[in-house]
Amino acid sequence: MGRYLSKKVLIYLITFFFAVTLNWAVPRFAPGDPISMLLSRFVVLEGGRDILESFFVKTFGLDQPLLQQYFGFWRSLFRGDLGISISQYPKPVLSIIRDAIIYDIIILVPAIVLSWIIGNKLGAFSGVSKKADNFLMPVFYFLTSSPYFWFALLVSYLLGIVLGIFPTSHAYSATMRPGWNLAFIADFFMHWFMPFLTLFLVQLGGWAIGMRNMIIYETNTNYAKYMESLGARERLIRRYGFRNGILPQVTGLAISLGTVVSGAVLTQMVFSYPGLGYLMVQAIKQNDYFLIQGCFLFLIIMVLLANFTVDIIYMFIDPRVRHSYSGEV
Amino acid sequence: MAADVILDVQELCAYYRILKGDVKAVDGVTFQVRRGEILGIAGESGCGKSTLAHTLMLRKPPLKHISGKALFLGQDIMAMGAEEFRKLRLSRISIIPQYALDALSPTKKIGEFVTDLVREHGIHPDRSFFAKVEERMRFVNLDPAVLGKYPIELSGGMKQRVIMVISTILNPELVIADEITSALDVSSQRFAATLLVELREKGIIGSAIFITHDLAILYQIADRLLIMYGGHVVETGPVETIVHEPRHPYTQALLSSLPKVGVQIKDERLEGIKGTPPELLEIGPGCRFRERCPYRTKQCEQTPVTENIDPDHSIACWHYQEIGGERVG
Amino acid sequence: ERNQTLIVGGGTWSQATSWNPLYPNCANGIRGLVYETLFAYSPLTNEHKPWLAESGGWISDNVYEVKLRRNIYFSDGQPLTAADVVFTYELARDNELTYTPLWRNLREVKAVDNYTVQFIFDSPNYQEWQIELYTRDILPKHIWENVPGEDLMVITNDDPVGSGPYKKLLAGPDRNVWVRDDNWWGNAVFGQPKPVEIVDMIIYENNVALGMLMQRTLDLSNYFIPGVPAIKDLYGLTTWYDGPPYMISANVAMLVLNSQRKPLDDAKFRRALAFAVNPEIIVERVFERMVPVSDSTGLFGGWTEYRDAQVAEEYGFWYDPDLAKQMLADAGYVDKNGDGWIDMPDGSPIDFEIIVPSGWTDWMESIRIIAEAFRAIGINANPAFPDAGLYDERIQTGDFDMCINNYGTGISGSPFSYWNWVANHNINRTHVTEGNYGRYDNQELFDLIYKFNQLPPLSDESLAVASEIQKILLVEMPAIPFWLNGMWAQSTSQYWTNWPTADNPVGYPCSWANNWQFGTVEMLINLQPAQ
Amino acid sequence: MAARDFWRRHENLYFAITNKKVIFGVVIFLSIMALSIVGPMITPYDYEEFAGPGYQRPSKTHWFGTTIMGRDVFTQVVYGLRSTLLVGFLAGTIASAIGLVVGFVSGFFSGRAPDEGLMMLTNMFMVLPSLALLIILSAYLPYRGIVTQSLIVAATAWPWTARAVRSQTLSLKSQEFVNLSRISAAPTFRIIREDIAANMFSYVFMVYILQFNGTILSSVGLEFLGLGPTRGISLGLVLQNAVNWNALHLGMWWWTIIPGLILTMLIVSLYFINTGLDEVFNPRLREL
Amino acid sequence: MAEVSKEPIISIENLTKIFSSGVFFREYTTAVKDVSFAMYPGTILSLIGESGSGKTTIGRMMLKLLRPTSGSIYFHGKDIAQLRSRAERREYYRRVQGIFQDPFSSFNPLFRVDRVFDMVYDVFMPEVRDREARTREALMRVNLNPDRILSHFPHQLSGGQLQRLLIARALLMDVEILVADELISMLDASTRMGILNLLVDICRDTGMSVLFITHDLALGYYVSDYTMIMHQGRLVEQGATAEVYHNPVHPYTKMLFRSVPDIGRRWDPKEKFIPEQVTMEIDEFYAENRGRGMVSVSPEHLVLMSVE
Ligand SMILES: Nc1ncnc2c1ncn2[C@@H]1O[C@H](COP(=O)(O)OP(=O)(O)OP(=O)(O)O)[C@@H](O)[C@H]1O
Ligand SMILES: Nc1ncnc2c1ncn2[C@@H]1O[C@H](COP(=O)(O)OP(=O)(O)OP(=O)(O)O)[C@@H](O)[C@H]1O
Ligand SMILES: [Mg+2]
Ligand SMILES: [Mg+2]
């Protein structure tokens, strides 16, 4: 068991190391100089840009040798310092991420978790009921095959503009001030609903399909046959199938939760819903090394943590894993 | 006499309906199981033994009941309503399947599995019930702690015993044991086989049908033997009679090809049976052994009628009178 | 309250992170809403409107004197006086700030009395000064004198204290919110702005902005929104003009030619290109007539005061593909190898790439049309769409044939800014960031532009130099002005009315950064709540 | 009788062509393919040409209507379909190929250093957030044609194929016929080709379908973010344009819904084929 | 018992196989431990043991499908680990062949069964012209009708036919050593004997030597001259078949004989038989005989008395 964990940890550490290095290297060796880019957009007196340029180069340490920059990067990483954003100077990358991430979480966690729960339930239902399957399976496939942004657009247009039920953009009304009052919460919910719905529906399809196939497989296994020969009712067998079929889905859930941030980029774009996704796209468009790195690093850490958590959870919920790594089998 | 019969199978036909046609794996099978006996069913692989068990316990497509009756305590289980039949299983008629190694749901502890199963039969698993289960566990030489374990934590032999306990937990009148020893080491084989006898001795089970391709084991534990060939029953009789005075050419050939400890090739050359078993797909009438039979005649193209040589010894062969009993071994 | 809140969008693209006016990338609205300049500038009338200043003018060839208004207070209650103005400028003398270059010919900034400041120059750049007057935010000395020199651009100034009509309320990942300062000194002078709050929304895509307009959750959009002419009336959107071109012009979109590459180093060739394109098609198809075609000189708005009609008449260009072909042939550019494409006089083939940033859809469509036009006269040109970052890198390092650009061509108080962008002299460096991406090298022109800068506005001499500049630009054609990008603005009248329009020019409907002092504050003053 | 014999011999084929899901999927997929092949031939326009006035709803002259600028949506869709299919094909092939090679090598040398190394790499790529990686990768390429885009998308899509192929290889490797070939001193290459690769074919085919779908969806996402091909046209770009030019808000449903629907149906059809084939190759799932 | 010549064809010395997996965190399984034996021409040597005792692993090492962790296998006095080049390996396989437990998975389902012969010709005797004729002859020798076998696909043939095909293949090559791993366990009672008899006949005729791996004691007795009993990777008892069967010494061997079902001899119904007991018995046995190691109880009978 300990061995299983240490093996996983080692893999994750190596992954982390490579990811960080890659993350550090890619922007630096790619074309596009974030500072000249920033400079060309400012209206300043002639000669003012030269002053700004030397200011930035010094501030961001881009005049140092590469290796030194690399080690410096690791050093500050361990201090929890992800550097300072160029495009949003002088805000620290970490606090930019912190401000944005909450919106990702608020949309994605419920969308993922709910779509996971409901998708699995529906998928299981579809897997055991032939009649339902004929109708549900195409629907699932349709949902999971739709590009997020396209689906988001349809939702936004239909519910927002044609029916006018929900506001089409942003996290809360312009006139609202965040606070723990009913009005704000209601307003927030209205804004939250459509992006949530989009993510929820599209992901629902995927989970349902997965579960459908799992349950068909599970209800054809020998233990299902054995139970049936011993007079178990179909409901019980289905419950068993669900329990076994859900295990691979748990991994999927963890991975989705890990990609919480990047998962919603497209939907967030369509609804101008704040979050890390848009931030990252902007950072990339503006060659903001530090912000890109920060976002990316953050994502990797999230994904690794999620995977790791699942590995641990798995040891508890699936006896097979525990044993296949302890050499008892 | 009739009161002594637990299971009375009459002219049972069950085919696999598949794309290519009907696989007549159980074709006009007639036999009885008497109270308190162990009926051994032997035959080559593919002769329909498992199909017979499935026909009695769990008919799933493509397996279809075509005709014939199976009277279990006077009631025809072929004609029984689904719910009625469901209740009958485990409590009165039960099966120990061939696939013991994966007959348990991998994510359920043994105890939970048992609990769930008996609940399906309206039994509330209280303390006294568990006391009984634990006692049975001890009876099969398993630590009752096994109930708190997952299947993966058990060895093959242990799983086999667990399955035997589960299948007989409600003291069924009839147990069908399908190839329960084939996957085991000789020592576990002996244990499992004698266990069945002990269960009967202790009155836990009424009668048993023991299916195997290994005549030597049947010799150890069965009271009567039924030899199947190509979906037909070719010979039925008390074990000593069948083993020592087989009358059907197939039984004879089968017995003479069995090696026994203490026979070396240089001393006695055993012969196999020439040719291969018939393909059961869309097979026509006639004795199914005729292709390989040294005594075949034109008459063999008609399906032989089953005749009782003794009250207890029946045979399906046109020529049994000419052949005469042959002592083997 | 919704009807006391003005919701705008289009000027802010990421969360505000700095409220420091000395840092050029500070929050949109810092200049104009929070900090104020001596003068405001109205592109509509091309006038400098006294703002903090009561008046100002050259009292001698090299001394500009500003008289400040009395009773101006910062939001912390401290008065704004000559000392603050002097402090603001001396800050740049003593530290490296973006306006430090001013001190190259500024000798002294002197407070004559509490309300009079004199700028004493060695040799004044009159034209640039025109722009400077409405660009510099006057900082409260009592606060900024405590900031160490090296931190001047670094601090975020989270709690900005300025003299302007609004104060910072909050900033989130999707919005900046400003709240009215009811004690603003200008209430008495200009009137009080109507919106109690201004919410500047960050909107990721123009279709979102349109959706918001349709839902009335946006009062003023400063996005380029395709389809506005089609649905304007349906949804009751207000634009500057009721009909084409709908928007006031804000900058010149020009095709920049890389004069370091053959055959674009040949002025004859460059000039011929100007005749090949019909900008009308671009205006019609891509912009649905929301922009006008540019004048050959590129001058528009207040700059037209320097336009020399005669030069424009004589050297201007128009759409005439046959003429373009003829001009090329005359200069020796014909199809030598018979592949259907025009070649160099020495026979080597010509193959151009026109670039705009990927995703800038209107420009992408435009260069498709331009490339098509070039191909129509036998010049092998193809559009290409590198990502924005790469586009910048390539234009700055001169790694391109042609590109569309408008970074420095925005309307200003002097055409100097335009010419200095189009033909900047500072081109001998790896990254060119001050304009003239095509690295057009003509010392005569550079000298003229420099000279123009040093001449008093609208003096005869300045007009003469301006004609000369226009002539050289037209003959040499380092960049071809094709159309005038609009000051995109669409507003809804559900909550606010009396939007500025051509018929009712009560302000400048623009929330873009650095433009609030262009008349946007006046718009705020003149807005009326609906019903 | 001969026909019957034929079907007996080719049971899987029979199941494949009688499987309702496969039929449904194939019909739709072929129709869409046909559209992409025939479409460009029958349309009188070029996809970049101003084919008529803007804002036209579907009509006889413009089957799918026109864009805001007057380009013909049908023409854009059919040309776009070509490149989208091409991207799916290329990226799916590349991703499957990488996954195949990695999975295969790693399965073949299971338990040894190359296996551990490759699996570590695979696990790394598996946990790297792919969209983020995609965005970063594509942002740093000067121009992206269909090929580069396919490469980028494939670069993040292969890991799960590698895992699947590895386990498949492992199970094939333990088949005795491989050992029989080895004790026949057959050349390693022949073993790989005839005993392993050939037997993986149907499996690989299904993996390929899934990759095809996955890569199409990823690339459409990239295209929407403006990180798609910088030249040419594709369904994703048609959609991106529709979004950028406010098609839906301006009431031009044909410009948004039709391409999106075709794209979605393309993917749906392949999923159907995949599920159907799964039932065919996996008799346990076969419809009874 | 067949004539035993002095020179072993193959001799195995202190063979050990430890499976390990993982590069960073190794996990070990000892499948075979310190096994030595030799094979002489024309003899059948049966290797008997329960599932997982390491029988297959020994067979695979002899076929060079697995590399021993330690110990060596000498083929005519030459360590087979040294056979590295393709030519050397080819020469080895020309003499040493195997047949696997599962006839169905021994054939690549995509190819006609002829492929196994073709491979033999391609690799070992490319010079042979009359391939077809030779193949037919070999098939006849194993009682197969070539016309009903050749150019069929594996799934069209029965297990017995396939297994015979493999024997025919070995015949074609005229091998010295045949490793027959659970040759008949997948086959029916009725077909078993035919194949077994065939194997023994071939041995007699050609002097081929067979390692007959099985878990069936009766079968082992029936065919073999020599018997080796394996338990948890070790050879616990080995010797002439009759010796081992009639005078088992090791508790494990004894237990095996007690539990084998045999027609004509019923299990003792009074004995409370529990498989787990044997482990204890073995421990006791080893404890009693501490330090004795492998002991020769009679000239042709070795017993493992203790493990150190
Ligand atoms: N699902 C099925 N579909 C079609 N035919 C089947 C199916 N299951 C079994 N059969 C066929 O039915 C016949 C009888 O099979 P069955 O499993 O009853 O044999 P068996 O006597 O139990 O053999 P074994 O000893 O190998 O278990 C065989 O010919 C087999 O091929
Ligand atoms: N490739 C492998 N990797 C790791 N362990 C292995 C491997 N092959 C076999 N083993 C292990 O080695 C031991 C011996 O296996 P082997 O297959 O030799 O037993 P066997 O006696 O042939 O059993 P059976 O009668 O079931 O064929 C077992 O514990 C098995 O799990
Ligand atoms: Mg069976
Ligand atoms: Mg084995």
mmCIF file of C-alpha atoms in Angstrom, chain A residues 31-33 36-56 59 86-91 96 99-100 103 153 159-161 164-178 268-275 278 282 285-287, chain C residues 1-2 5 7 13-15 17-18 23-25 96-102 104 128 132 136 150 153-156 169-170 173-175 177 197 199 201-205 207-208 211-212 214-215 235 360 388-390 392-393 396 407 416 420-421 424-426 429 431 433-434 437:
data_model
loop_
_atom_site.group_PDB
_atom_site.id
_atom_site.type_symbol
_atom_site.label_atom_id
_atom_site.label_comp_id
_atom_site.label_asym_id
_atom_site.label_seq_id
_atom_site.Cartn_x
_atom_site.Cartn_y
_atom_site.Cartn_z
ATOM 1 C CA PRO A 31 8.545 34.183 -30.707
ATOM 2 C CA GLY A 32 6.964 37.343 -29.447
ATOM 3 C CA ASP A 33 8.398 39.710 -26.921
ATOM 4 C CA SER A 36 7.646 45.328 -26.980
ATOM 5 C CA MET A 37 4.146 44.107 -27.493
ATOM 6 C CA LEU A 38 2.907 45.995 -24.493
ATOM 7 C CA LEU A 39 4.890 49.057 -25.444
ATOM 8 C CA SER A 40 3.547 49.429 -28.929
ATOM 9 C CA ARG A 41 0.010 49.847 -27.596
ATOM 10 C CA PHE A 42 0.742 52.796 -25.321
ATOM 11 C CA VAL A 43 0.343 56.330 -26.403
ATOM 12 C CA VAL A 44 3.257 58.115 -24.836
ATOM 13 C CA LEU A 45 5.654 60.839 -25.736
ATOM 14 C CA GLU A 46 8.370 59.957 -28.121
ATOM 15 C CA GLY A 47 11.184 58.405 -26.134
ATOM 16 C CA GLY A 48 8.831 57.413 -23.345
ATOM 17 C CA ARG A 49 8.793 53.840 -24.573
ATOM 18 C CA ASP A 50 12.505 53.419 -24.149
ATOM 19 C CA ILE A 51 12.162 54.390 -20.543
ATOM 20 C CA LEU A 52 9.312 51.939 -20.028
ATOM 21 C CA GLU A 53 11.222 49.204 -21.746
ATOM 22 C CA SER A 54 14.237 49.407 -19.509
ATOM 23 C CA PHE A 55 11.907 49.610 -16.555
ATOM 24 C CA PHE A 56 10.178 46.353 -17.511
ATOM 25 C CA THR A 59 11.588 44.569 -13.161
ATOM 26 C CA ILE A 86 3.294 41.546 -17.242
ATOM 27 C CA SER A 87 -0.013 42.478 -18.766
ATOM 28 C CA GLN A 88 -1.590 43.104 -15.405
ATOM 29 C CA TYR A 89 1.477 44.588 -13.817
ATOM 30 C CA PRO A 90 2.051 44.828 -10.897
ATOM 31 C CA LYS A 91 -0.408 42.284 -9.650
ATOM 32 C CA ILE A 96 -4.805 37.139 -10.148
ATOM 33 C CA ASP A 99 -9.429 36.182 -7.849
ATOM 34 C CA ALA A 100 -10.423 34.345 -10.986
ATOM 35 C CA TYR A 103 -15.639 31.599 -10.648
ATOM 36 C CA LEU A 153 -24.313 29.882 -28.026
ATOM 37 C CA LEU A 159 -32.834 31.214 -23.058
ATOM 38 C CA GLY A 160 -31.220 34.619 -22.991
ATOM 39 C CA ILE A 161 -32.313 36.510 -26.013
ATOM 40 C CA GLY A 164 -35.220 36.480 -22.203
ATOM 41 C CA ILE A 165 -35.162 34.471 -19.017
ATOM 42 C CA PHE A 166 -31.515 34.615 -18.156
ATOM 43 C CA PRO A 167 -28.898 37.319 -18.538
ATOM 44 C CA THR A 168 -26.408 36.429 -21.226
ATOM 45 C CA SER A 169 -23.188 37.503 -19.610
ATOM 46 C CA HIS A 170 -21.038 38.113 -16.571
ATOM 47 C CA ALA A 171 -21.211 36.782 -13.076
ATOM 48 C CA TYR A 172 -23.736 39.211 -11.659
ATOM 49 C CA SER A 173 -25.583 42.353 -12.667
ATOM 50 C CA ALA A 174 -23.680 45.536 -13.095
ATOM 51 C CA THR A 175 -25.667 47.178 -10.363
ATOM 52 C CA MET A 176 -25.146 44.408 -7.850
ATOM 53 C CA ARG A 177 -22.564 44.535 -5.135
ATOM 54 C CA PRO A 178 -21.316 41.206 -3.957
ATOM 55 C CA GLN A 268 -16.734 31.251 -20.290
ATOM 56 C CA MET A 269 -15.870 33.036 -23.488
ATOM 57 C CA VAL A 270 -19.400 32.783 -24.759
ATOM 58 C CA PHE A 271 -20.892 34.098 -21.549
ATOM 59 C CA SER A 272 -18.089 36.506 -20.678
ATOM 60 C CA TYR A 273 -18.090 34.712 -17.395
ATOM 61 C CA PRO A 274 -14.953 35.530 -15.476
ATOM 62 C CA GLY A 275 -12.537 32.767 -14.691
ATOM 63 C CA TYR A 278 -10.317 33.633 -20.249
ATOM 64 C CA GLN A 282 -5.675 36.683 -22.742
ATOM 65 C CA LYS A 285 -2.548 36.536 -26.639
ATOM 66 C CA GLN A 286 -0.447 39.092 -24.818
ATOM 67 C CA ASN A 287 2.552 36.823 -24.358
ATOM 68 C CA GLU C 1 -29.819 51.476 -8.771
ATOM 69 C CA ARG C 2 -30.015 50.572 -12.401
ATOM 70 C CA THR C 5 -25.862 53.429 -13.099
ATOM 71 C CA ILE C 7 -22.936 50.467 -17.833
ATOM 72 C CA TRP C 13 -9.908 43.956 -21.511
ATOM 73 C CA SER C 14 -8.621 42.664 -18.250
ATOM 74 C CA GLN C 15 -9.072 43.208 -14.594
ATOM 75 C CA THR C 17 -4.590 45.984 -11.399
ATOM 76 C CA SER C 18 -3.021 49.408 -11.109
ATOM 77 C CA TYR C 23 1.950 53.597 -15.181
ATOM 78 C CA PRO C 24 0.622 53.659 -18.732
ATOM 79 C CA ASN C 25 -1.348 50.436 -18.416
ATOM 80 C CA GLU C 96 12.569 58.135 -15.197
ATOM 81 C CA LEU C 97 8.938 58.397 -16.172
ATOM 82 C CA THR C 98 7.202 58.144 -19.509
ATOM 83 C CA TYR C 99 7.132 61.894 -19.880
ATOM 84 C CA THR C 100 10.726 62.440 -18.829
ATOM 85 C CA PRO C 101 11.650 63.110 -22.502
ATOM 86 C CA LEU C 102 9.732 66.364 -22.154
ATOM 87 C CA ARG C 104 14.896 67.454 -23.201
ATOM 88 C CA GLU C 128 3.698 67.906 -29.061
ATOM 89 C CA GLU C 132 0.789 67.093 -23.690
ATOM 90 C CA ARG C 136 -0.786 64.783 -18.157
ATOM 91 C CA GLU C 150 11.987 53.925 -7.743
ATOM 92 C CA MET C 153 5.630 53.255 -11.547
ATOM 93 C CA VAL C 154 5.503 50.236 -9.292
ATOM 94 C CA ILE C 155 2.933 51.187 -6.707
ATOM 95 C CA THR C 156 -0.627 50.233 -7.523
ATOM 96 C CA LEU C 169 -15.311 51.797 -5.978
ATOM 97 C CA LEU C 170 -14.206 48.297 -6.795
ATOM 98 C CA PRO C 173 -12.258 40.058 -12.742
ATOM 99 C CA ASP C 174 -15.123 41.116 -14.968
ATOM 100 C CA ARG C 175 -15.688 44.781 -14.137
ATOM 101 C CA VAL C 177 -16.789 50.208 -10.884
ATOM 102 C CA GLU C 197 -21.997 54.790 -10.696
ATOM 103 C CA VAL C 199 -19.689 50.111 -14.343
ATOM 104 C CA MET C 201 -17.706 45.682 -17.904
ATOM 105 C CA ILE C 202 -15.071 43.404 -19.307
ATOM 106 C CA ILE C 203 -16.690 41.689 -22.264
ATOM 107 C CA TYR C 204 -14.805 38.947 -24.045
ATOM 108 C CA GLU C 205 -16.480 38.975 -27.409
ATOM 109 C CA ASN C 207 -21.328 39.109 -29.822
ATOM 110 C CA VAL C 208 -21.646 39.137 -26.069
ATOM 111 C CA GLY C 211 -26.406 40.319 -26.641
ATOM 112 C CA MET C 212 -26.083 42.679 -23.719
ATOM 113 C CA MET C 214 -30.261 43.479 -26.816
ATOM 114 C CA GLN C 215 -30.944 42.657 -23.218
ATOM 115 C CA TYR C 235 -33.300 47.366 -31.087
ATOM 116 C CA TRP C 360 -9.114 40.456 -35.913
ATOM 117 C CA ALA C 388 -1.360 38.863 -32.338
ATOM 118 C CA GLY C 389 1.863 38.318 -30.428
ATOM 119 C CA LEU C 390 3.692 37.148 -33.458
ATOM 120 C CA ASP C 392 3.637 42.466 -33.210
ATOM 121 C CA GLU C 393 6.978 40.748 -33.133
ATOM 122 C CA GLN C 396 8.496 45.442 -34.885
ATOM 123 C CA TYR C 407 -1.616 51.574 -33.373
ATOM 124 C CA PHE C 416 2.334 65.615 -35.613
ATOM 125 C CA ASN C 420 5.554 60.991 -36.404
ATOM 126 C CA TRP C 421 3.990 57.547 -36.286
ATOM 127 C CA ASN C 424 9.217 57.902 -37.318
ATOM 128 C CA HIS C 425 12.949 58.426 -37.517
ATOM 129 C CA ASN C 426 13.805 55.979 -34.799
ATOM 130 C CA ARG C 429 17.007 49.245 -33.780
ATOM 131 C CA HIS C 431 12.491 46.386 -32.242
ATOM 132 C CA THR C 433 8.023 50.387 -31.371
ATOM 133 C CA GLU C 434 7.317 53.997 -32.217
ATOM 134 C CA TYR C 437 7.260 49.639 -39.083
#
